[in-house]
Amino acid sequence: MANAACDRIKKLAEVQHSACVSWMRAIHEFPELSYHEYGTAKYIRGILESNGFETISTIGDTGVVTTINGKGVGRNKTIMLRADIDALAIPEENDLPFKSQNAGVMHACGHDAHTAMLLSACSILSAISDEWSGTIKILFQPAEEISPGGALKMIAGGVLESPKVEEAIGQHVMPRLATGKVGIRAGRFMASSDDFTIIIHGKGGHAAMPENLIDPVLIAGHLIVALQQVVSRQSNPKTPSVLSIGNVEAAGTFNVVPDRVTMKGTFRTLDNIWREKALQQIEKLSMELSASMGARATVEFKRGYPYLQNDEPLALDIKKSIIQYVGNENVIDEDIWMAAEDFAYYSHNVPSVFYLLGVRNEAKGIISGLHTPAFMVDEDALQLGAGLMAWIAYERMQ
């Protein structure tokens, strides 16, 4: 019975493939930044309406939600499938007939593919709705790429209620995995992410007279090195942590020391208690080291996403479903990934699983990483991704 259902879904995904590619290309051509996905949301609603979906609602300005109700006999369970819909402020370098028409904006993280595959999964699940019972809630979520993230607005808007969601499932394209491969990890999977800005206020002047200065550039150099001991000497070695400084601005020149230096960085980990302690240590070390050298430091934090937790029993069940759909040889046991993802908010509210879909095809030259101007997905992967998401949802409703 299960094998027959799996085969039906694969066949439906094959039939849907050309439409799925068309949807992805249309969304790719007109990308929109976080919280500005008005055209994208309108396009999604149009596809849903043309496919017979009657109950379509909006959360915020651009979040689109619909439901599919099973007509079969069984428990009245509710799960949620989620795709993100926003793009990035990156100029596209791909030479494509559907290249971005919005200057300086592109789908460099695959959200166009996520959206198209979920639209296709909707059609598949609707076509076999008499074979399962319960409710599948479908969420097209805005603003994954900008903290604090659209997931918080969706949760505040009640996406996990009425009916109450019992499980949430998300899929993300991954260009380091070949098309046909699927990666999954049970337990803690992705990191929390907090950004910080440190300003060292010193006393600038002529570089030839250092005795008259409080040199913020020198202090910044000491602080960059000192901050690394927050991870290397204060954290538990068993707890993954990353502290990186990505930007240093000192508006001096050859013979001029500036009055201040601004540093920007990020801290990531997979432990909430250590996360809070580490941020306190970053602030304390910045202020005390600067003071010890005669300067003053101010520290500002931009709090980001929490760590993403894949519910272990649910992840192990879904892994079995993935194996049945793609074969054991095509399932990759993922390691911890220190990137951040606002699907994490759902994972702290309901049992959730977030897995990776391979989209790399070296023969086609599709090898660029996420968030790069040449990023693209192998369109052959869309058929697998759409069918797999539908199959996982079908299995969860049995």
Short mmCIF file of C-alpha atoms in Angstrom, two decimals, residues 254-385:
data_model
loop_
_atom_site.label_atom_id
_atom_site.label_comp_id
_atom_site.label_asym_id
_atom_site.label_seq_id
_atom_site.Cartn_x
_atom_site.Cartn_y
_atom_site.Cartn_z
CA PHE A 254 48.78 57.21 6.67
CA ASN A 255 49.57 59.82 9.27
CA VAL A 256 46.22 60.32 11.00
CA VAL A 257 44.86 58.16 13.81
CA PRO A 258 41.05 58.42 14.04
CA ASP A 259 39.07 59.18 17.17
CA ARG A 260 37.17 55.91 17.00
CA VAL A 261 37.03 52.47 15.43
CA THR A 262 33.86 50.52 14.68
CA MET A 263 33.89 46.73 14.60
CA LYS A 264 31.04 44.46 13.48
CA GLY A 265 30.78 40.75 14.06
CA THR A 266 28.60 37.73 14.71
CA PHE A 267 28.33 35.12 17.45
CA ARG A 268 26.77 31.71 16.85
CA THR A 269 26.17 28.67 19.01
CA LEU A 270 23.73 25.84 19.74
CA ASP A 271 23.13 26.37 23.45
CA ASN A 272 20.79 29.02 24.84
CA ILE A 273 22.45 29.35 28.26
CA TRP A 274 25.93 29.71 26.76
CA ARG A 275 24.53 32.11 24.15
CA GLU A 276 23.45 34.57 26.85
CA LYS A 277 26.66 34.21 28.83
CA ALA A 278 28.84 34.67 25.75
CA LEU A 279 27.09 37.89 24.76
CA GLN A 280 27.66 39.23 28.27
CA GLN A 281 31.34 38.30 27.99
CA ILE A 282 31.70 40.03 24.64
CA GLU A 283 30.32 43.23 26.13
CA LYS A 284 32.36 42.97 29.34
CA LEU A 285 35.65 42.22 27.58
CA SER A 286 35.16 45.01 25.04
CA MET A 287 34.48 47.61 27.70
CA GLU A 288 37.11 46.50 30.22
CA LEU A 289 39.95 46.01 27.73
CA SER A 290 39.25 49.39 26.16
CA ALA A 291 39.13 51.05 29.59
CA SER A 292 42.43 49.44 30.58
CA MET A 293 44.04 51.18 27.61
CA GLY A 294 42.45 54.55 28.28
CA ALA A 295 39.54 54.35 25.85
CA ARG A 296 35.81 53.77 26.13
CA ALA A 297 33.78 51.12 24.31
CA THR A 298 30.09 50.89 23.52
CA VAL A 299 28.52 47.59 22.46
CA GLU A 300 25.21 47.05 20.69
CA PHE A 301 23.63 43.68 19.91
CA LYS A 302 21.16 42.78 17.20
CA ARG A 303 19.53 39.61 18.43
CA GLY A 304 18.95 37.02 15.76
CA TYR A 305 17.45 33.58 15.43
CA PRO A 306 17.63 30.83 18.07
CA TYR A 307 19.28 27.51 17.28
CA LEU A 308 17.27 25.12 15.13
CA GLN A 309 16.24 21.88 16.80
CA ASN A 310 15.11 18.91 14.73
CA ASP A 311 12.82 16.88 16.98
CA GLU A 312 14.64 13.55 17.28
CA PRO A 313 11.75 11.06 17.10
CA LEU A 314 10.12 13.03 14.29
CA ALA A 315 13.42 13.38 12.39
CA LEU A 316 14.07 9.64 12.62
CA ASP A 317 10.56 8.90 11.30
CA ILE A 318 10.95 11.38 8.46
CA LYS A 319 14.36 9.94 7.62
CA LYS A 320 12.65 6.55 7.10
CA SER A 321 10.17 8.22 4.75
CA ILE A 322 12.99 9.89 2.82
CA ILE A 323 14.84 6.58 2.49
CA GLN A 324 11.70 4.98 1.10
CA TYR A 325 11.36 7.77 -1.47
CA VAL A 326 14.99 8.23 -2.61
CA GLY A 327 16.79 5.09 -1.42
CA ASN A 328 19.16 4.66 1.50
CA GLU A 329 22.22 5.37 -0.66
CA ASN A 330 20.93 8.89 -1.38
CA VAL A 331 20.34 9.97 2.23
CA ILE A 332 23.16 11.94 3.89
CA ASP A 333 23.53 12.13 7.67
CA GLU A 334 24.18 15.84 8.11
CA ASP A 335 26.57 17.37 10.63
CA ILE A 336 25.83 20.54 12.59
CA TRP A 337 25.59 23.57 10.30
CA MET A 338 26.56 26.92 11.85
CA ALA A 339 24.37 28.94 9.49
CA ALA A 340 21.16 30.38 10.93
CA GLU A 341 17.55 29.96 9.79
CA ASP A 342 14.35 31.45 11.17
CA PHE A 343 12.53 28.12 10.79
CA ALA A 344 14.20 27.67 14.20
CA TYR A 345 11.34 29.63 15.80
CA TYR A 346 8.85 26.96 14.72
CA SER A 347 11.16 24.28 16.11
CA HIS A 348 10.94 25.86 19.58
CA ASN A 349 7.13 25.86 19.43
CA VAL A 350 6.18 22.53 17.86
CA PRO A 351 8.06 19.33 16.93
CA SER A 352 9.78 20.25 13.68
CA VAL A 353 12.18 18.94 11.04
CA PHE A 354 14.25 20.92 8.57
CA TYR A 355 16.14 18.95 5.90
CA LEU A 356 18.34 19.67 2.87
CA LEU A 357 17.70 18.94 -0.81
CA GLY A 358 20.66 18.51 -3.15
CA VAL A 359 20.66 20.85 -6.19
CA ARG A 360 24.28 20.60 -7.40
CA ASN A 361 25.00 19.44 -10.94
CA GLU A 362 28.64 19.75 -11.99
CA ALA A 363 27.94 18.55 -15.54
CA LYS A 364 25.65 21.58 -15.98
CA GLY A 365 28.06 23.93 -14.20
CA ILE A 366 25.62 24.41 -11.31
CA ILE A 367 28.15 24.60 -8.49
CA SER A 368 27.87 28.07 -6.91
CA GLY A 369 27.19 28.39 -3.20
CA LEU A 370 24.28 29.96 -1.38
CA HIS A 371 24.26 33.78 -1.19
CA THR A 372 26.54 34.17 -4.22
CA PRO A 373 25.71 36.12 -7.42
CA ALA A 374 26.02 32.98 -9.58
CA PHE A 375 23.82 30.72 -7.44
CA MET A 376 21.31 28.58 -9.30
CA VAL A 377 19.54 25.28 -8.67
CA ASP A 378 19.47 22.24 -10.92
CA GLU A 379 15.88 22.29 -12.16
CA ASP A 380 15.84 18.49 -12.23
CA ALA A 381 15.92 18.63 -8.42
CA LEU A 382 12.54 20.39 -8.32
CA GLN A 383 10.69 17.21 -9.24
CA LEU A 384 12.33 15.30 -6.41
CA GLY A 385 11.85 18.12 -3.89
#
